[in-house]
CSV table of C-alpha atoms in Angstrom, one decimal:
chain,number,residue,atom,x,y,z
A,1,MET,CA,-0.2,0.2,-0.3
A,2,ASN,CA,1.2,3.7,-1.0
A,3,THR,CA,-0.3,6.1,0.6
A,4,PRO,CA,1.0,9.6,2.5
A,5,GLU,CA,0.3,7.7,5.6
A,6,PHE,CA,1.9,4.5,4.6
A,7,PRO,CA,4.7,5.6,2.1
A,8,GLU,CA,5.8,2.4,0.2
A,9,THR,CA,9.3,0.8,1.2
A,10,PRO,CA,11.9,-0.3,-1.6
A,11,THR,CA,12.3,-4.2,-2.1
A,12,SER,CA,15.8,-3.8,-1.3
A,13,GLY,CA,14.6,-2.8,2.4
A,14,LEU,CA,16.1,0.5,2.3
A,15,ALA,CA,14.0,3.8,4.1
A,16,ALA,CA,13.1,6.3,1.2
A,17,PRO,CA,15.0,9.4,0.9
A,18,SER,CA,12.5,12.9,2.3
A,19,ALA,CA,11.5,14.5,-0.8
A,20,SER,CA,13.4,17.3,0.1
A,21,ALA,CA,16.4,15.3,0.8
A,22,ALA,CA,16.2,13.8,-2.7
A,23,ALA,CA,16.2,17.5,-4.3
A,24,ARG,CA,18.4,18.9,-2.6
A,25,ARG,CA,21.0,15.8,-4.0
A,26,ARG,CA,19.9,15.7,-6.9
A,27,PRO,CA,22.3,16.0,-10.3
A,28,THR,CA,23.6,19.5,-10.6
A,29,THR,CA,22.7,20.8,-14.2
A,30,ALA,CA,26.0,21.4,-16.5
A,31,TRP,CA,26.8,24.8,-17.1
A,32,PRO,CA,26.7,25.9,-20.7
A,33,ALA,CA,28.8,24.7,-22.6
A,34,LEU,CA,31.4,27.5,-24.1
A,35,ARG,CA,30.7,26.7,-27.7
A,36,THR,CA,27.2,27.2,-26.9
A,37,LEU,CA,27.1,30.3,-25.8
A,38,THR,CA,26.4,33.6,-27.7
A,39,TRP,CA,29.5,35.3,-26.7
A,40,HIS,CA,30.3,39.3,-27.3
A,41,ARG,CA,31.9,39.3,-30.5
A,42,PRO,CA,33.7,42.6,-29.6
A,43,LEU,CA,34.6,41.7,-26.3
A,44,LEU,CA,36.5,38.8,-27.6
A,45,ALA,CA,38.0,41.0,-30.6
A,46,ALA,CA,39.8,43.1,-27.3
A,47,SER,CA,40.5,39.9,-25.7
A,48,ALA,CA,42.5,39.1,-29.0
A,49,ALA,CA,43.7,41.8,-29.3
A,50,MET,CA,45.3,42.4,-26.0
A,51,ALA,CA,46.9,39.0,-26.4
A,52,VAL,CA,48.7,40.4,-29.0
A,53,LEU,CA,49.6,43.3,-27.5
A,54,VAL,CA,51.1,41.1,-24.3
A,55,VAL,CA,53.5,39.8,-26.8
A,56,VAL,CA,54.4,43.4,-28.2
A,57,CYS,CA,54.8,45.0,-24.2
A,58,LEU,CA,57.1,41.8,-23.6
A,59,VAL,CA,59.2,42.6,-26.7
A,60,GLY,CA,59.1,46.4,-25.3
A,61,LEU,CA,60.4,45.0,-22.0
A,62,LEU,CA,63.4,43.6,-24.0
A,63,VAL,CA,64.3,46.0,-26.0
A,64,ASP,CA,63.7,49.2,-24.4
A,65,GLN,CA,65.7,49.6,-21.1
A,66,ARG,CA,63.8,53.5,-20.3
A,67,THR,CA,62.3,53.5,-17.2
A,68,LEU,CA,59.3,56.0,-15.6
A,69,THR,CA,58.4,56.2,-12.1
A,70,GLY,CA,61.0,53.9,-11.5
A,71,SER,CA,60.0,50.9,-13.1
A,72,PRO,CA,60.4,49.6,-16.8
A,73,ILE,CA,58.0,52.5,-19.4
A,74,TRP,CA,56.4,48.8,-20.8
A,75,ALA,CA,55.6,47.1,-17.7
A,76,LYS,CA,52.5,49.3,-16.9
A,77,PRO,CA,51.0,48.5,-20.4
A,78,LEU,CA,52.1,44.9,-20.3
A,79,LYS,CA,49.8,44.7,-17.0
A,80,PHE,CA,46.8,46.5,-18.3
A,81,SER,CA,46.6,44.1,-21.4
A,82,ILE,CA,46.7,41.0,-19.1
A,83,SER,CA,44.0,42.4,-17.0
A,84,VAL,CA,42.3,43.8,-19.9
A,85,LEU,CA,42.5,40.0,-21.2
A,86,VAL,CA,41.2,38.8,-18.7
A,87,TYR,CA,38.3,41.0,-17.7
A,88,ALA,CA,37.0,41.5,-21.6
A,89,ALA,CA,37.1,37.7,-21.7
A,90,SER,CA,35.3,37.1,-18.9
A,91,LEU,CA,32.3,40.2,-19.4
A,92,ALA,CA,31.7,38.2,-22.7
A,93,TRP,CA,31.1,34.9,-20.8
A,94,LEU,CA,28.7,36.7,-18.3
A,95,LEU,CA,26.6,38.3,-21.0
A,96,GLY,CA,26.0,35.1,-22.9
A,97,LEU,CA,24.5,33.7,-19.3
A,98,LEU,CA,22.1,36.8,-19.6
A,99,SER,CA,18.4,35.5,-20.8
A,100,ALA,CA,17.6,35.7,-24.8
A,101,ARG,CA,15.2,38.8,-24.5
A,102,ARG,CA,18.1,40.5,-22.7
A,103,ARG,CA,20.5,39.7,-25.3
A,104,ARG,CA,19.9,43.1,-27.4
A,105,LEU,CA,20.7,45.3,-23.9
A,106,ALA,CA,23.8,42.7,-22.8
A,107,TRP,CA,25.1,43.3,-26.9
A,108,TRP,CA,25.2,47.3,-26.0
A,109,ILE,CA,26.8,46.8,-22.7
A,110,GLY,CA,29.0,44.2,-24.1
A,111,THR,CA,29.7,47.2,-27.1
A,112,VAL,CA,30.1,50.2,-24.8
A,113,SER,CA,32.6,47.8,-22.4
A,114,THR,CA,34.9,47.4,-25.3
A,115,ILE,CA,34.8,50.9,-26.6
A,116,GLY,CA,35.7,52.1,-23.5
A,117,LEU,CA,38.5,49.4,-22.7
A,118,VAL,CA,40.0,50.3,-25.9
A,119,ILE,CA,40.3,54.1,-25.7
A,120,GLU,CA,42.2,53.3,-22.4
A,121,MET,CA,44.5,50.8,-23.8
A,122,VAL,CA,45.3,53.6,-26.6
A,123,ILE,CA,45.8,56.3,-24.3
A,124,ILE,CA,48.4,53.8,-21.8
A,125,VAL,CA,50.1,52.3,-25.0
A,126,GLY,CA,50.7,56.0,-26.5
A,127,ALA,CA,51.9,57.5,-23.7
A,128,ALA,CA,54.1,54.9,-22.8
A,129,ALA,CA,55.5,55.3,-26.3
A,130,VAL,CA,56.1,58.9,-26.0
A,131,GLY,CA,57.8,58.4,-22.0
A,132,ILE,CA,55.3,60.3,-20.3
A,133,THR,CA,52.7,59.3,-17.5
A,134,SER,CA,49.2,58.3,-18.8
A,135,HIS,CA,47.2,58.2,-15.1
A,136,PHE,CA,47.2,61.2,-12.8
A,137,ASN,CA,48.7,63.5,-15.5
A,138,VAL,CA,47.5,67.4,-15.9
A,139,SER,CA,50.5,69.0,-16.5
A,140,THR,CA,49.7,70.2,-20.3
A,141,PRO,CA,47.2,71.0,-22.1
A,142,VAL,CA,47.4,67.1,-24.0
A,143,SER,CA,47.9,65.7,-21.3
A,144,THR,CA,44.9,66.9,-19.2
A,145,THR,CA,42.8,66.1,-22.2
A,146,LEU,CA,44.3,62.2,-22.3
A,147,TRP,CA,43.3,61.7,-18.4
A,148,SER,CA,40.5,63.8,-19.0
A,149,VAL,CA,39.1,61.1,-21.9
A,150,MET,CA,40.6,57.9,-19.9
A,151,ALA,CA,38.9,58.9,-17.1
A,152,PHE,CA,35.8,59.1,-18.5
A,153,SER,CA,36.3,55.6,-20.4
A,154,ILE,CA,36.8,53.9,-17.2
A,155,VAL,CA,33.7,55.5,-15.3
A,156,VAL,CA,31.5,53.9,-18.8
A,157,VAL,CA,33.3,50.4,-18.4
A,158,TRP,CA,32.2,50.6,-13.9
A,159,MET,CA,28.6,51.3,-15.0
A,160,ALA,CA,28.4,49.0,-17.4
A,161,ALA,CA,29.5,46.2,-15.1
A,162,LEU,CA,27.2,47.5,-12.7
A,163,VAL,CA,24.3,47.4,-15.3
A,164,ALA,CA,25.4,43.3,-16.1
A,165,ALA,CA,25.2,43.1,-12.6
A,166,VAL,CA,21.7,44.4,-11.7
A,167,LEU,CA,21.0,42.0,-14.7
A,168,LEU,CA,22.9,39.0,-13.5
A,169,PHE,CA,20.2,38.9,-10.5
A,170,ARG,CA,17.1,38.5,-13.1
A,171,THR,CA,18.5,35.7,-15.2
A,172,ASP,CA,17.9,32.2,-13.5
A,173,LEU,CA,21.5,30.5,-13.3
A,174,GLY,CA,20.9,27.4,-12.8
A,175,ASP,CA,22.1,25.9,-9.4
A,176,PRO,CA,21.9,27.9,-6.8
A,177,ALA,CA,25.0,27.5,-5.3
A,178,ARG,CA,26.3,28.6,-9.0
A,179,SER,CA,24.2,31.8,-9.2
A,180,LEU,CA,25.5,32.6,-5.9
A,181,ALA,CA,29.1,33.0,-7.2
A,182,ILE,CA,28.1,34.5,-10.7
A,183,ARG,CA,26.1,37.2,-9.0
A,184,ALA,CA,28.5,38.1,-5.8
A,185,GLY,CA,31.7,37.5,-8.3
A,186,THR,CA,29.9,40.7,-10.4
A,187,VAL,CA,29.2,43.1,-7.1
A,188,ILE,CA,32.3,42.6,-5.6
A,189,ALA,CA,33.9,43.0,-9.4
A,190,VAL,CA,32.0,46.2,-9.5
A,191,ILE,CA,33.3,48.0,-5.8
A,192,GLY,CA,36.5,46.4,-6.6
A,193,MET,CA,36.8,48.7,-9.5
A,194,GLY,CA,35.2,51.4,-8.0
A,195,LEU,CA,38.0,51.3,-5.3
A,196,ALA,CA,40.2,53.1,-8.5
A,197,PHE,CA,38.1,56.3,-7.3
A,198,LEU,CA,40.1,56.6,-4.1
A,199,MET,CA,43.6,57.0,-6.5
A,200,THR,CA,42.4,59.8,-8.3
A,201,GLY,CA,42.4,63.0,-5.6
A,202,PRO,CA,45.3,64.8,-4.9
A,203,THR,CA,47.5,64.1,-1.9
A,204,ALA,CA,48.5,66.3,0.7
A,205,ALA,CA,51.7,66.9,-1.2
A,206,GLN,CA,50.4,67.9,-4.6
A,207,LEU,CA,48.2,70.0,-3.1
A,208,ASP,CA,51.0,72.1,-1.0
A,209,ALA,CA,54.0,71.5,-4.3
A,210,PHE,CA,51.6,71.5,-7.6
A,211,GLN,CA,54.0,69.2,-10.5
A,212,GLY,CA,51.2,68.8,-12.8
A,213,ILE,CA,50.1,64.9,-11.1
A,214,VAL,CA,46.9,64.8,-9.4
A,215,GLY,CA,46.0,61.1,-7.8
A,216,ALA,CA,48.5,58.6,-6.6
A,217,HIS,CA,48.5,54.7,-6.1
A,218,THR,CA,50.6,54.9,-3.3
A,219,VAL,CA,49.4,56.6,0.2
A,220,GLY,CA,52.0,58.5,2.3
A,221,VAL,CA,55.0,58.4,-0.6
A,222,PRO,CA,54.9,59.5,-4.5
A,223,ASP,CA,54.5,56.9,-6.7
A,224,GLY,CA,57.5,55.3,-7.9
A,225,GLY,CA,59.8,54.1,-4.9
A,226,PRO,CA,60.1,50.5,-3.9
A,227,GLY,CA,58.1,47.8,-5.4
A,228,LEU,CA,57.2,44.5,-5.6
A,229,PRO,CA,58.7,42.4,-8.7
A,230,PHE,CA,56.2,42.9,-11.9
A,231,LEU,CA,53.1,43.9,-9.4
A,232,GLY,CA,54.8,47.6,-9.0
A,233,TRP,CA,53.1,47.3,-5.4
A,234,SER,CA,54.4,49.6,-3.3
A,235,THR,CA,56.7,47.5,-0.3
A,236,VAL,CA,57.4,51.2,2.0
A,237,ALA,CA,53.6,52.6,1.9
A,238,GLY,CA,49.9,51.9,1.8
A,239,ASP,CA,48.6,51.0,-2.3
A,240,LEU,CA,45.6,51.1,-3.3
A,241,ARG,CA,46.0,49.0,-6.3
A,242,ILE,CA,46.5,46.1,-4.0
A,243,PRO,CA,43.1,45.9,-2.9
A,244,HIS,CA,41.4,47.6,-6.6
A,245,PHE,CA,42.9,44.1,-8.4
A,246,VAL,CA,41.9,41.7,-5.8
A,247,GLY,CA,38.2,43.2,-5.5
A,248,MET,CA,38.2,43.4,-9.7
A,249,HIS,CA,39.2,39.5,-9.8
A,250,ALA,CA,36.3,38.2,-7.8
A,251,LEU,CA,34.6,38.0,-10.8
A,252,GLN,CA,37.3,35.3,-11.7
A,253,VAL,CA,37.7,33.8,-8.3
A,254,ILE,CA,34.5,33.1,-7.0
A,255,PRO,CA,32.6,31.6,-10.1
A,256,LEU,CA,35.8,29.1,-10.1
A,257,THR,CA,35.6,28.2,-6.8
A,258,VAL,CA,31.8,27.2,-7.3
A,259,LEU,CA,33.2,25.2,-10.3
A,260,LEU,CA,35.9,23.7,-8.1
A,261,LEU,CA,33.2,22.5,-6.0
A,262,GLU,CA,30.8,20.9,-8.6
A,263,VAL,CA,33.8,18.9,-9.9
A,264,LEU,CA,34.8,17.7,-6.3
A,265,ALA,CA,31.1,16.8,-5.6
A,266,SER,CA,31.8,14.0,-8.0
A,267,ARG,CA,34.2,12.9,-5.5
A,268,LEU,CA,32.9,13.9,-1.9
A,269,ALA,CA,29.1,13.1,-1.7
A,270,VAL,CA,29.2,15.8,1.1
A,271,LEU,CA,29.5,18.2,-1.1
A,272,ARG,CA,26.7,16.8,-3.7
A,273,ASP,CA,24.2,19.0,-0.9
A,274,ARG,CA,23.2,22.1,-3.0
A,275,VAL,CA,22.7,24.1,0.3
A,276,VAL,CA,26.1,22.7,1.3
A,277,ARG,CA,27.8,24.5,-1.8
A,278,SER,CA,25.8,27.2,-1.2
A,279,ARG,CA,27.0,27.6,2.5
A,280,LEU,CA,30.3,27.6,1.6
A,281,ILE,CA,30.1,29.9,-1.0
A,282,TRP,CA,28.4,32.2,1.3
A,283,LEU,CA,31.8,31.4,3.5
A,284,VAL,CA,33.8,32.1,0.3
A,285,ILE,CA,32.0,35.1,-0.3
A,286,GLY,CA,32.7,36.9,3.8
A,287,LEU,CA,36.1,36.1,3.6
A,288,TYR,CA,36.8,37.8,0.3
A,289,LEU,CA,34.9,40.7,1.5
A,290,GLY,CA,36.6,40.2,5.2
A,291,VAL,CA,40.4,40.1,2.6
A,292,LEU,CA,39.1,43.1,0.7
A,293,ALA,CA,38.5,45.4,3.7
A,294,ILE,CA,41.8,44.4,5.3
A,295,LEU,CA,43.9,45.9,2.5
A,296,THR,CA,41.8,48.4,1.5
A,297,GLY,CA,42.2,50.2,5.4
A,298,GLN,CA,45.7,48.6,5.1
A,299,ALA,CA,45.8,50.9,1.8
A,300,LEU,CA,44.5,54.1,3.0
A,301,ALA,CA,46.4,53.6,6.5
A,302,GLY,CA,49.8,53.8,4.6
A,303,GLN,CA,51.3,50.7,5.4
A,304,SER,CA,53.1,48.2,3.0
A,305,ILE,CA,51.0,45.0,2.6
A,306,VAL,CA,54.5,43.2,3.3
A,307,ARG,CA,54.9,44.8,6.5
A,308,PRO,CA,51.7,44.6,8.0
A,309,ASP,CA,51.2,45.7,11.7
A,310,ALA,CA,49.8,43.9,14.8
A,311,LEU,CA,46.5,45.0,14.0
A,312,VAL,CA,46.6,43.8,10.4
A,313,THR,CA,48.0,40.6,11.3
A,314,THR,CA,45.8,40.0,14.3
A,315,LEU,CA,42.6,40.7,12.2
A,316,THR,CA,44.0,38.5,8.9
A,317,VAL,CA,44.8,35.6,11.4
A,318,ALA,CA,40.7,36.0,13.2
A,319,LEU,CA,39.7,36.3,9.7
A,320,VAL,CA,41.5,33.0,8.1
A,321,ALA,CA,40.3,31.3,11.9
A,322,VAL,CA,36.5,32.2,11.7
A,323,GLY,CA,36.5,30.6,8.2
A,324,ALA,CA,38.3,27.5,9.1
A,325,VAL,CA,36.0,27.1,12.0
A,326,ALA,CA,33.0,27.9,9.8
A,327,ALA,CA,34.3,25.9,6.9
A,328,THR,CA,34.6,22.8,9.3
A,329,LEU,CA,31.4,23.0,11.1
A,330,VAL,CA,28.9,23.4,7.4
A,331,LEU,CA,31.4,19.9,6.3
A,332,SER,CA,30.6,18.0,9.7
A,333,ALA,CA,26.9,18.8,9.3
A,334,ALA,CA,26.4,18.0,6.3
A,335,SER,CA,28.4,14.8,6.7
A,336,ARG,CA,25.6,13.5,9.8
A,337,ALA,CA,23.3,14.8,7.8
A,338,THR,CA,24.1,12.3,5.4
A,339,LEU,CA,24.3,9.4,7.7
A,340,SER,CA,20.6,10.6,9.5
A,341,PRO,CA,18.2,8.0,9.6
A,342,THR,CA,15.8,9.9,6.3
A,343,ASP,CA,19.2,9.5,4.0
A,344,ALA,CA,20.9,6.4,5.0
A,345,ALA,CA,20.0,2.5,4.8
A,346,ALA,CA,17.5,1.6,7.3
A,347,PRO,CA,18.0,-1.7,9.0
A,348,GLU,CA,16.2,-4.5,7.1
A,349,THR,CA,13.5,-6.1,8.5
A,350,GLY,CA,11.6,-8.2,5.9
A,351,PRO,CA,8.1,-9.1,6.2
A,352,ALA,CA,6.4,-9.5,10.0
A,353,PRO,CA,7.3,-13.6,10.6
A,354,VAL,CA,3.6,-15.8,10.7
A,355,SER,CA,2.9,-17.6,13.3
A,356,ALA,CA,1.9,-21.8,12.5
A,357,ALA,CA,-1.6,-21.5,14.5
A,358,ARG,CA,-2.1,-18.5,12.4
A,359,ALA,CA,-1.2,-20.1,9.2
A,360,ARG,CA,-3.2,-23.1,10.2
A,361,ARG,CA,-6.2,-20.9,10.5
A,362,SER,CA,-5.4,-19.3,7.1
A,363,ALA,CA,-5.4,-22.5,5.5
A,364,SER,CA,-8.2,-23.8,7.1
A,365,SER,CA,-11.1,-21.1,5.7
A,366,LEU,CA,-9.8,-22.0,2.2
A,367,PRO,CA,-12.6,-23.5,-0.2
A,368,LYS,CA,-12.5,-27.1,0.0
A,369,PRO,CA,-12.2,-28.8,-3.7
């Protein structure tokens, strides 16, 4: 008998899992195949152009020994070309996830972003070629115009990313943990891009003695001091490029994290629960925001990332410890739930034994031939 009061027991003797547990563990829908997505072609073209520019900048580093603000003159175009390559490819993919009825708006978002990114890169590469700084340079009317155009293009790219983030919240992205990761990664990336605006204000030293530069990457010392290899982040003062970089690349890090969890779910039963993966992604989001807040505060305080004080060290250790404990609790609770009576095998009881007397009574009640 199979009624709501008496659900049918499988013939194997296993207890039927609850409907909610079964739903939480049903197979995850596959990610859209890259070849089936409607990629934004202008953004892909920009990514391809940046790949070529990476090679050009590498050659420039080898053959052009000029320096600017303490770094090889082609280092900045190289870093920006890599960053734009990754960002443009990521945005081309994200826009392909939007629903068909938003496809036209997605095309405009991508096209506007492409134009803004290309304008920025043309100015950066052109300035490097002639041996002048591109950012914050208002020393001449031409430099001021170029910096104003580049700043405007950056704002346009940022606003386009903000619109894309809003649209992703109105789009069905399938798996809950995957949806959360993609949306959160986009929002944090928008925040990270916005942190660049902290660099555009004049420093106290610039206000006291104007030298044609308004704005700076570093806090506490002029740009161009000792820095980390290739990245150039200051080793003697705060550097606002660090939180800007970390925030921007949440666009890649958090979606890749949920992809890793989905891959591991094929091997680890505890990760097959959609709720467990969602909780772990919430934990990753919290940790990412915590790291971003610490790095921003450290930079604004004029403190180098390689020389953290006691407060920054304590906060970082506490954040890691809380994250580790929270992850352990989530996985432990999930492991216990996997072995709970509602989902685990029930003991095989088999049919109730029939007494000999009852069997004889049943046999005597049958009609005789």
